[in-house]
Structures are given as C-alpha cells and as structure tokens.
Amino acid sequence: MSLFTHLLAVLFGMGSWVSINGLWVELPLIVPQIPEGWYLPSYLSVLIQMANVGPLFVTLMHRFQPGVLNEAAVVYAIIVLGAAASFLLGFFWKETVLIAGVPRSLALLVLTFFLAAVDCTSSVTFLPFMMRLQPQYLTTYFIGEGVSGLLPALVALIQGVGVVHCVNTTQSLNHTLNASIGSGNGDLQAQYQPSNFSAEIFFFFLSAMMLVCLVSFLLLNRHPAVAREHPAPRYTNGTKETSERRTRAEQRPMMDPFRHQNHNPRSSFGSGSYSWMQVLYIFVVLAWVNALSNTVLPSVQSYSCLPYGNNAYHLSATLAAVANPLACFIAMFVSIRSLVFLGFLTVLGSAIGSYIMLAAALSPCPLLVNQTSGSAVIVLAWILFILSLSYVKVIIGMILRDEGHSALVWCGAVVQLGSLLGAVTMFPLVSVYTVFSAGDPCNTSCP
C-alpha cells in the first residue's frame, strides 16, 4: 500500500465535515457578537437538516438515473463551494440586515446553509468515491473524517475559545447597577475571555482546509501513483454506455481471496452475502449510532459536562474528538465484522450514552457533581461512547464497501437519515420545551 495514497485519503476525509465542526466549536466566540445570541445553535441545527436536500438529490439520482450523475464533478463542486463559503464567512459573519425591523445575521445563516449542504452531501459522494481505491484506504478515509472534528477543536483550544472566568461584578465600575440587582454579598458573573486570534482567521483556516481537501481529491483522481492503487479504471465519467457498464460492475463487490465466495445469494443486495433481515439490521444500527453520536448526545454535551467545570467540558470535547480517529485506527488492524459483536458494541455505547443523557437531564446538579470522580467519570463516558460507536460505524462502512458502490451510497444516505431523526427529536426538547437546564457556572450551588 502507498503511504502517499494513505495520506491523501486522510486529507480527503478531513474535508468531509471540517467546516460545520469548526463552526460549532467557534460558537462561544461568535454568539456574543450577533443578535441571535444563544438561539444560534438551534437555528444551525435546523439549517443543517434542511441541507439534507443535497444527499437526497444524489441518492434519488443514483436510484432512478444510475450512471447519469457525474459524481466526480459533484465532489469537485461541493469542495469548491465549501472553500468559498468558509472564506466569505471570514468577511461577513458579523454583518446584519433588518428583517421585519429586527437585525438578523442573514449572511451567517445563508453561508452556514451552504456549508451544511456541502458536508451533508459529502456523505453520499465521498464514500462512493473511495470505492475506486483498495478496501484498506476506506479505513484511512474514516480516520480523516474523525480528524475533521479533532483538528478544529485543537485549533479552537489554541485560540482560547470558551475559556470562562468568574468575575465579581460588585467590584466592577458599574458597582451601583449590579448592586441593585445583586444579592448584596457580591455576585459572580461568567465572562468569556478574549481569544488569541479572531474568528475571521479561524474561518480562513477552515477555507484552507477545504482547499487541502480539493488538492487531495485532485491527486487521488489524477496522480499516476494513486492510479496504480485503483482496482478499476480511473474515477471519471465517459460516455453514457461506459458509465452504465461501470455502474453495473460497481454493484458487485471486488474479488477478495480471503473472503468466502457465496454461490447461493441470500438476497439481491450487493453480493448477496447477507439476507434482507441482516441488511435491515445493519442499516438500523447505522442510523441509530449516527443519531446518537452526531446529534442526540452532542446537543446535550454542554449540559452533561459543564456542571463538573470548564476543564471537564473541554477535556470531554477534545478527547471525544480524539476517540473518533482512534477507533478508525484500531479498525485498520482489528476489524471484527461479526454482526453480533457490532450489536454488543451498539448496546454498550447506548448504555454509556444513557448515563450521559441522565447527567444532562439532572443538570445543573448531576450525580457526583461536587466530587473529582464525577469529572473523571463523565470524561471517560464521553471517550468510551464515541470510541465504541465510531468503531461500529467504521466496520459497517467496511462491510458495505464489500457490497459495492450502491451500498456505499445508501450507507451515506442512512447516516444522514439517522442524524436527521436525532436532530428532529432533540430540537424541541432542547430549544422549545427547555427540558435541560445549564445553570450558572459561577453561582449554581448543589447539595
């Protein structure tokens, strides 16, 4: 295997979700400077789910007009769009316009929709492209996809985003005003500290990462050294007849000398290695783990961690981001494809997720809140939660890769479907009914 190709696969996968992941970690710096305030995360959740029109279009084209859509051109287009939108955010994210007499961050919301469309569509275009390389490179791609969450988090830590200090407001210059609304004994107020560099520079960094993704895709598609790793002709659409012939061939898995060849297909899905009940089981598990890890638990991460302190929150966010590529790296060497084992890991991850959800529901006074062990448990819970479910996602991706190009398209579609269902479930609970309470990091007192 070519180390050069592995590196390109990582850089290509890194561009899949780096823009939206970067926007989320930058929220503490953005929110105080825009009129939407902390309602912005709710708006972003809605925009991201609306952006699923992109993967829906690609999936429908693949289903009803196979071979017509030039997938390489779509990949080029969405990467360029992502780079352009990230670059424009650096100039216009603070700009507001009056809508019905109320200032709104229209440019921020519109550009965020384009970023979300790029990242959502990558689920049904980047994965099928990896079908053009040897199976081992799919795991490397998943490592890059995990890095797309880790890298922005590390840059945000260097930037100093989300660092909160408790300030005694009665000692500030506006002593009189604060004393009139305070307790008289001195109120502590949470204040975000100035960042080491601006949000504009951070958005330019995201744009540069998308350009790196573009270059890596260009080399994966065109470089002669990578072409030797292709089990099939280069990823490009020729005449319609050639495209249709290639599409039919992609429905069949590659010949693998270490894999038992099933001469009696159990279903018409892919190679027929799995029955329809097993295929349904695989896709249900895939939707479930993506719902939990992409939308359900991340939407309550702050509620589950902040009661234990800012250090617990930042450690859980950073180490959970590390756990994702770590799970992919483990899968490169230990890939257990047993459906029973995948079910066990899914149940284990769901159980750990239940503890995290319980901590969020009990916020601002969850279990072990005043003890050091509480912080350690919640950080460890986040690490194990992401580690177990990320491993499940990678192994399912490897299973479906062996079932052909079409299976990977449906893999991406189900990933987005699971994320959508999770977001639709959590949005009213978090933003409408306010089931979860964050508390005050400086003044909350728990028994």
Coordinates of C-alpha atoms in Angstrom, one line a residue:
M1 CA 0.0 0.0 0.0
S2 CA 1.2 3.5 -0.8
L3 CA 1.8 5.8 2.2
F4 CA 1.2 8.7 -0.2
T5 CA -2.3 7.4 -1.0
H6 CA -3.0 6.9 2.7
L7 CA -2.1 10.5 3.4
L8 CA -4.3 11.7 0.5
A9 CA -7.2 9.6 1.8
V10 CA -6.8 11.2 5.3
L11 CA -6.7 14.7 3.9
F12 CA -9.7 14.0 1.6
G13 CA -11.7 12.6 4.5
M14 CA -10.7 15.5 6.7
G15 CA -12.7 17.9 4.4
S16 CA -15.9 16.0 4.8
W17 CA -17.2 17.7 8.0
V18 CA -14.4 20.2 8.9
S19 CA -16.5 23.3 8.1
I20 CA -19.5 22.5 10.2
N21 CA -17.4 21.0 13.0
G22 CA -15.3 24.2 13.0
L23 CA -18.4 26.4 13.1
W24 CA -19.7 24.6 16.2
V25 CA -16.5 24.9 18.2
E26 CA -16.4 28.6 17.3
L27 CA -19.8 29.4 18.8
P28 CA -18.6 30.7 22.1
L29 CA -16.7 33.4 20.2
I30 CA -19.5 34.1 17.7
V31 CA -22.6 34.2 19.9
P32 CA -21.8 37.3 22.0
Q33 CA -21.4 39.4 18.8
I34 CA -24.5 38.5 16.9
P35 CA -28.2 39.4 17.5
E36 CA -29.4 35.8 17.6
G37 CA -27.3 35.1 20.7
W38 CA -27.5 31.5 22.1
Y39 CA -30.5 30.8 19.8
L40 CA -28.0 30.4 17.0
P41 CA -27.2 26.7 17.8
S42 CA -30.9 25.9 17.3
Y43 CA -31.0 27.8 14.0
L44 CA -27.9 25.9 12.9
S45 CA -29.5 22.6 13.7
V46 CA -32.5 23.4 11.5
L47 CA -30.3 24.7 8.7
I48 CA -28.1 21.5 8.8
Q49 CA -31.2 19.3 8.5
M50 CA -32.6 21.5 5.7
A51 CA -29.3 20.9 3.8
N52 CA -30.1 17.2 3.5
V53 CA -31.8 18.1 0.2
G54 CA -28.2 17.7 -1.2
P55 CA -27.8 14.0 -0.3
L56 CA -31.5 13.4 -1.0
F57 CA -31.0 14.6 -4.6
V58 CA -27.8 12.5 -5.1
T59 CA -29.5 9.4 -3.7
L60 CA -32.6 9.8 -5.9
M61 CA -30.4 10.3 -8.9
H62 CA -28.4 7.2 -8.1
R63 CA -31.6 5.2 -7.6
F64 CA -33.6 6.3 -10.6
Q65 CA -30.9 7.5 -13.1
P66 CA -27.9 5.4 -12.3
G67 CA -24.7 6.4 -14.2
V68 CA -26.1 9.8 -15.3
L69 CA -24.8 11.9 -12.4
N70 CA -21.1 12.7 -12.7
E71 CA -20.1 12.0 -9.2
A72 CA -16.5 13.4 -9.7
A73 CA -17.9 16.7 -10.8
V74 CA -20.3 16.8 -7.8
V75 CA -17.3 16.2 -5.4
Y76 CA -15.3 19.0 -7.1
A77 CA -18.3 21.3 -6.9
I78 CA -19.1 20.8 -3.3
I79 CA -15.5 21.1 -2.2
V80 CA -15.1 24.4 -4.1
L81 CA -18.4 25.6 -2.6
G82 CA -17.3 24.7 0.9
A83 CA -14.0 26.6 0.5
A84 CA -15.7 29.7 -0.9
A85 CA -18.4 29.7 1.8
S86 CA -15.8 29.4 4.6
F87 CA -13.8 32.2 3.0
L88 CA -16.8 34.5 2.8
L89 CA -17.7 33.8 6.4
G90 CA -14.4 35.4 7.4
F91 CA -15.7 38.7 5.9
F92 CA -19.5 38.7 6.5
W93 CA -20.2 36.6 9.7
K94 CA -20.9 39.7 11.8
E95 CA -22.9 41.6 9.1
T96 CA -26.6 42.1 9.9
V97 CA -29.7 43.2 7.9
L98 CA -33.1 44.3 9.2
I99 CA -35.8 41.8 8.7
A100 CA -39.3 42.9 9.9
G101 CA -37.5 45.6 11.9
V102 CA -35.2 43.1 13.7
P103 CA -31.5 42.7 13.0
R104 CA -30.6 39.3 11.7
S105 CA -27.3 37.7 10.7
L106 CA -28.5 36.8 7.3
A107 CA -25.1 36.3 5.7
L108 CA -24.0 33.9 8.5
L109 CA -27.2 31.8 8.2
V110 CA -27.1 31.6 4.4
L111 CA -23.4 30.7 4.3
T112 CA -23.9 28.2 7.0
F113 CA -26.7 26.5 4.9
F114 CA -24.2 26.2 2.0
L115 CA -21.6 24.7 4.4
A116 CA -24.1 22.3 5.7
A117 CA -25.2 21.3 2.2
V118 CA -21.5 20.6 1.3
D119 CA -20.9 18.5 4.4
C120 CA -24.2 16.5 4.2
T121 CA -23.7 15.8 0.5
S122 CA -20.2 14.6 1.2
S123 CA -21.7 11.5 3.0
V124 CA -23.2 10.2 -0.3
T125 CA -20.3 11.3 -2.6
F126 CA -17.0 10.9 -0.8
L127 CA -17.7 7.4 0.4
P128 CA -18.7 6.0 -3.1
F129 CA -15.5 7.6 -4.5
M130 CA -13.4 5.6 -2.1
M131 CA -14.9 2.5 -3.8
R132 CA -12.3 3.3 -6.6
L133 CA -9.4 2.5 -4.2
Q134 CA -8.3 -0.6 -2.4
P135 CA -10.5 -1.6 0.6
Q136 CA -7.8 -0.7 3.1
Y137 CA -8.0 3.0 2.2
L138 CA -11.6 3.3 3.3
T139 CA -10.5 2.9 6.9
T140 CA -7.9 5.6 6.3
Y141 CA -10.6 7.8 4.9
F142 CA -12.6 7.3 8.1
I143 CA -9.6 8.4 10.1
G144 CA -9.6 11.6 8.1
E145 CA -13.3 12.0 8.8
G146 CA -12.6 11.8 12.5
V147 CA -9.8 14.3 12.2
S148 CA -12.3 16.7 10.7
G149 CA -13.7 17.0 14.2
L150 CA -10.5 16.9 16.1
L151 CA -8.5 19.5 14.2
P152 CA -10.9 22.4 14.6
A153 CA -11.3 21.5 18.3
L154 CA -7.5 21.7 18.8
V155 CA -7.3 25.0 16.9
A156 CA -10.1 26.4 19.0
L157 CA -8.2 25.4 22.1
I158 CA -5.1 27.2 20.9
Q159 CA -7.4 30.2 20.0
G160 CA -8.7 30.2 23.6
V161 CA -12.4 29.8 22.7
G162 CA -14.8 29.1 25.6
V163 CA -12.4 30.0 28.4
V164 CA -14.7 31.4 31.2
H165 CA -13.6 33.3 34.3
C166 CA -15.9 34.2 37.2
V167 CA -15.8 38.0 37.8
N168 CA -17.1 39.7 41.0
T169 CA -19.4 42.2 39.5
T170 CA -19.7 44.3 42.7
Q171 CA -16.1 45.3 42.2
S172 CA -16.6 46.4 38.7
L173 CA -17.0 50.0 37.5
N174 CA -20.8 49.7 37.3
H175 CA -21.0 48.9 41.0
T176 CA -24.2 50.7 41.6
L177 CA -26.2 49.0 38.9
N178 CA -25.0 45.5 39.8
A179 CA -25.6 46.1 43.5
S180 CA -29.2 47.0 42.8
I181 CA -29.8 43.6 41.1
G182 CA -27.3 41.6 43.2
S183 CA -27.6 39.9 46.5
G184 CA -25.5 42.4 48.3
N185 CA -22.8 39.9 49.1
G186 CA -21.1 40.1 45.7
D187 CA -22.4 38.3 42.6
L188 CA -20.1 36.2 40.4
Q189 CA -20.6 36.6 36.7
A190 CA -19.3 34.3 33.9
Q191 CA -17.3 36.2 31.3
Y192 CA -15.6 34.7 28.2
Q193 CA -12.0 35.7 27.9
P194 CA -10.7 37.4 24.7
S195 CA -9.4 34.9 22.2
N196 CA -5.8 34.7 21.0
F197 CA -6.8 35.3 17.4
S198 CA -10.1 36.4 15.7
A199 CA -13.0 34.4 14.3
E200 CA -12.0 35.7 10.9
I201 CA -8.7 34.0 10.9
F202 CA -10.4 30.8 12.1
F203 CA -12.8 30.9 9.1
F204 CA -9.9 31.4 6.7
F205 CA -8.2 28.4 8.3
L206 CA -11.4 26.3 7.5
S207 CA -11.3 27.6 3.9
A208 CA -7.6 26.5 3.7
M209 CA -8.6 23.0 4.9
M210 CA -11.2 22.7 2.2
L211 CA -8.6 23.7 -0.4
V212 CA -6.3 21.0 1.0
C213 CA -9.2 18.6 0.6
L214 CA -9.6 19.8 -3.0
V215 CA -6.0 19.2 -3.8
S216 CA -6.0 15.7 -2.2
F217 CA -9.1 14.7 -4.3
L218 CA -7.5 16.0 -7.4
L219 CA -4.4 13.9 -6.7
L220 CA -6.5 10.8 -5.8
N221 CA -8.3 11.2 -9.0
R222 CA -5.4 12.0 -11.3
H223 CA -2.0 11.2 -9.9
P224 CA -0.3 8.2 -11.6
A225 CA 1.0 6.8 -8.2
V226 CA -2.6 6.6 -7.0
A227 CA -3.9 5.2 -10.3
R228 CA -1.8 2.0 -9.5
E229 CA -4.0 1.6 -6.4
H230 CA -7.2 1.6 -8.4
P231 CA -8.9 -1.8 -8.8
A232 CA -11.0 -0.3 -11.6
P233 CA -10.5 2.4 -14.3
R234 CA -10.0 5.9 -13.1
Y235 CA -12.9 7.7 -11.5
T236 CA -14.3 9.7 -14.4
N237 CA -17.4 9.5 -16.4
G238 CA -17.0 8.8 -20.0
T239 CA -19.9 8.0 -22.4
K240 CA -23.2 7.0 -21.1
E241 CA -22.6 3.4 -22.2
T242 CA -19.3 3.2 -20.4
S243 CA -20.8 4.8 -17.3
E244 CA -23.7 2.4 -17.2
R245 CA -21.4 -0.6 -17.7
R246 CA -19.2 0.6 -14.8
T247 CA -22.2 1.3 -12.6
R248 CA -23.4 -2.3 -13.1
A249 CA -19.9 -3.6 -12.2
E250 CA -19.8 -1.4 -9.1
Q251 CA -22.9 -3.2 -7.7
R252 CA -20.7 -6.3 -7.3
P253 CA -18.0 -6.5 -4.7
M254 CA -14.4 -6.8 -5.6
M255 CA -13.0 -10.4 -5.5
D256 CA -11.3 -10.9 -2.2
P257 CA -9.2 -14.2 -1.9
F258 CA -9.7 -14.1 1.9
R259 CA -13.4 -13.8 1.7
H260 CA -15.7 -16.8 1.3
Q261 CA -17.5 -16.6 -2.1
N262 CA -21.2 -17.1 -1.7
H263 CA -22.5 -19.0 -4.7
N264 CA -26.1 -19.0 -3.3
P265 CA -27.1 -15.4 -2.8
R266 CA -29.2 -14.8 0.3
S267 CA -30.7 -11.6 -1.2
S268 CA -30.4 -9.3 -4.1
F269 CA -28.5 -6.7 -2.1
G270 CA -24.9 -6.3 -3.2
S271 CA -23.2 -9.7 -3.5
G272 CA -26.0 -11.5 -1.7
S273 CA -23.8 -12.3 1.4
Y274 CA -26.5 -11.0 3.8
S275 CA -30.2 -11.7 4.0
W276 CA -32.6 -8.9 3.8
M277 CA -33.2 -9.1 7.6
Q278 CA -29.4 -8.8 8.1
V279 CA -29.3 -5.8 5.7
L280 CA -32.1 -4.2 7.6
Y281 CA -30.3 -4.8 10.9
I282 CA -27.1 -3.3 9.6
F283 CA -28.9 -0.1 8.4
V284 CA -31.0 0.3 11.5
V285 CA -27.8 0.0 13.6
L286 CA -26.1 2.5 11.3
A287 CA -28.9 5.0 11.7
W288 CA -29.1 4.5 15.4
V289 CA -25.4 5.1 16.1
N290 CA -25.3 8.1 13.9
A291 CA -28.3 9.6 15.5
L292 CA -26.7 9.2 18.9
S293 CA -23.2 10.3 18.1
N294 CA -24.0 13.1 15.6
T295 CA -27.0 14.9 17.0
V296 CA -28.7 13.4 20.1
L297 CA -25.7 13.4 22.6
P298 CA -23.8 16.3 21.1
S299 CA -26.9 18.5 21.6
V300 CA -26.6 18.0 25.3
Q301 CA -22.9 17.8 25.8
S302 CA -22.6 21.2 27.5
Y303 CA -25.5 20.2 29.9
S304 CA -23.8 16.9 30.8
C305 CA -20.3 18.3 31.3
L306 CA -20.3 22.0 32.4
P307 CA -21.7 21.2 35.9
Y308 CA -18.4 19.5 36.5
G309 CA -16.4 22.5 35.4
N310 CA -14.9 24.0 32.3
N311 CA -12.0 21.7 32.4
A312 CA -14.3 18.6 32.3
Y313 CA -16.2 20.1 29.4
H314 CA -13.1 20.9 27.3
L315 CA -11.5 17.6 28.1
S316 CA -14.6 15.6 27.2
A317 CA -15.0 17.6 23.9
T318 CA -11.3 17.2 22.9
L319 CA -10.7 13.6 24.0
A320 CA -14.0 12.5 22.4
A321 CA -12.8 14.1 19.2
V322 CA -9.5 12.1 19.6
A323 CA -11.5 8.9 20.2
N324 CA -13.1 9.0 16.7
P325 CA -9.9 8.7 14.6
L326 CA -8.5 6.4 17.3
A327 CA -11.4 4.0 16.7
C328 CA -10.7 4.1 12.9
F329 CA -7.0 3.4 13.6
I330 CA -7.9 0.4 15.7
A331 CA -10.2 -0.9 12.9
M332 CA -7.3 -0.9 10.5
F333 CA -5.7 -3.7 12.5
V334 CA -8.6 -5.3 14.3
S335 CA -11.7 -5.4 12.2
I336 CA -14.3 -7.7 13.8
R337 CA -17.2 -7.9 11.3
S338 CA -19.5 -10.1 13.4
L339 CA -23.0 -8.6 13.4
V340 CA -23.4 -10.0 17.0
F341 CA -20.3 -8.1 18.1
L342 CA -21.5 -4.9 16.4
G343 CA -24.8 -5.3 18.2
F344 CA -22.9 -5.7 21.6
L345 CA -20.9 -2.5 21.0
T346 CA -24.0 -0.7 20.0
V347 CA -25.8 -1.7 23.2
L348 CA -22.7 -0.8 25.2
G349 CA -22.4 2.6 23.6
S350 CA -26.1 3.2 24.0
A351 CA -25.8 2.4 27.7
I352 CA -23.0 4.8 28.2
G353 CA -25.0 7.4 26.2
S354 CA -27.9 6.8 28.7
Y355 CA -25.6 7.8 31.6
I356 CA -24.5 11.0 29.7
M357 CA -28.2 11.8 29.0
L358 CA -29.0 11.3 32.6
A359 CA -26.3 13.7 33.6
A360 CA -27.7 16.2 31.2
A361 CA -31.2 15.8 32.5
L362 CA -30.1 16.3 36.1
S363 CA -28.1 19.4 35.2
P364 CA -27.0 21.7 36.9
C365 CA -26.7 19.1 39.7
P366 CA -25.9 15.7 38.2
L367 CA -24.5 12.7 40.0
L368 CA -21.1 13.2 41.7
V369 CA -21.2 16.9 40.8
N370 CA -19.1 18.0 43.8
Q371 CA -16.5 15.2 43.5
T372 CA -13.4 14.8 41.4
S373 CA -14.6 11.3 40.5
G374 CA -17.7 12.9 38.8
S375 CA -15.5 14.8 36.3
A376 CA -13.4 11.7 35.6
V377 CA -16.5 9.6 35.0
I378 CA -18.2 12.0 32.6
V379 CA -15.0 12.5 30.6
L380 CA -14.4 8.7 30.4
A381 CA -18.0 8.2 29.5
W382 CA -17.7 10.5 26.5
I383 CA -14.5 8.9 25.4
L384 CA -15.9 5.3 25.5
F385 CA -19.2 6.4 24.0
I386 CA -17.5 7.9 20.9
L387 CA -14.9 5.1 20.7
S388 CA -17.4 2.3 20.7
L389 CA -19.9 3.8 18.3
S390 CA -17.2 5.1 15.9
Y391 CA -15.8 1.6 15.7
V392 CA -19.3 0.3 14.8
K393 CA -19.6 3.0 12.0
V394 CA -16.3 2.1 10.5
I395 CA -16.9 -1.7 10.5
I396 CA -20.3 -1.1 8.9
G397 CA -18.6 1.0 6.3
M398 CA -16.2 -1.8 5.5
I399 CA -19.0 -4.3 5.3
L400 CA -21.0 -2.2 2.9
R401 CA -17.9 -1.3 0.8
D402 CA -17.6 -5.1 0.0
E403 CA -21.2 -5.0 -1.2
G404 CA -20.5 -2.5 -3.9
H405 CA -20.8 1.2 -4.9
S406 CA -24.6 1.3 -4.5
A407 CA -24.3 0.0 -0.9
L408 CA -21.9 2.9 0.0
V409 CA -24.4 5.4 -1.5
W410 CA -27.1 4.0 0.7
C411 CA -24.7 4.0 3.6
G412 CA -24.2 7.8 3.3
A413 CA -28.0 8.3 2.9
V414 CA -28.7 6.3 6.1
V415 CA -26.0 8.2 8.0
Q416 CA -27.8 11.5 7.1
L417 CA -31.2 10.0 7.9
G418 CA -30.1 8.9 11.3
S419 CA -28.7 12.3 12.0
L420 CA -31.9 14.0 10.8
L421 CA -34.1 11.8 13.1
G422 CA -31.9 12.6 16.0
A423 CA -32.0 16.3 15.4
V424 CA -35.8 16.3 14.9
T425 CA -36.1 14.5 18.2
M426 CA -33.8 16.7 20.2
F427 CA -34.6 20.2 18.8
P428 CA -38.0 20.6 20.6
L429 CA -36.6 19.1 23.8
V430 CA -33.7 21.5 24.0
S431 CA -35.0 24.6 22.3
V432 CA -38.8 24.6 22.7
Y433 CA -39.6 22.8 25.9
T434 CA -36.3 23.6 27.6
V435 CA -36.1 20.2 29.3
F436 CA -32.4 20.7 30.0
S437 CA -31.1 23.4 32.3
A438 CA -27.5 24.7 32.1
G439 CA -27.4 26.5 35.4
D440 CA -24.9 29.3 36.2
P441 CA -21.2 28.1 36.1
C442 CA -20.3 30.7 38.7
N443 CA -23.3 30.8 41.1
T444 CA -25.0 27.4 41.0
S445 CA -24.9 25.7 44.4
C446 CA -25.7 22.0 44.6
P447 CA -26.2 20.0 47.8

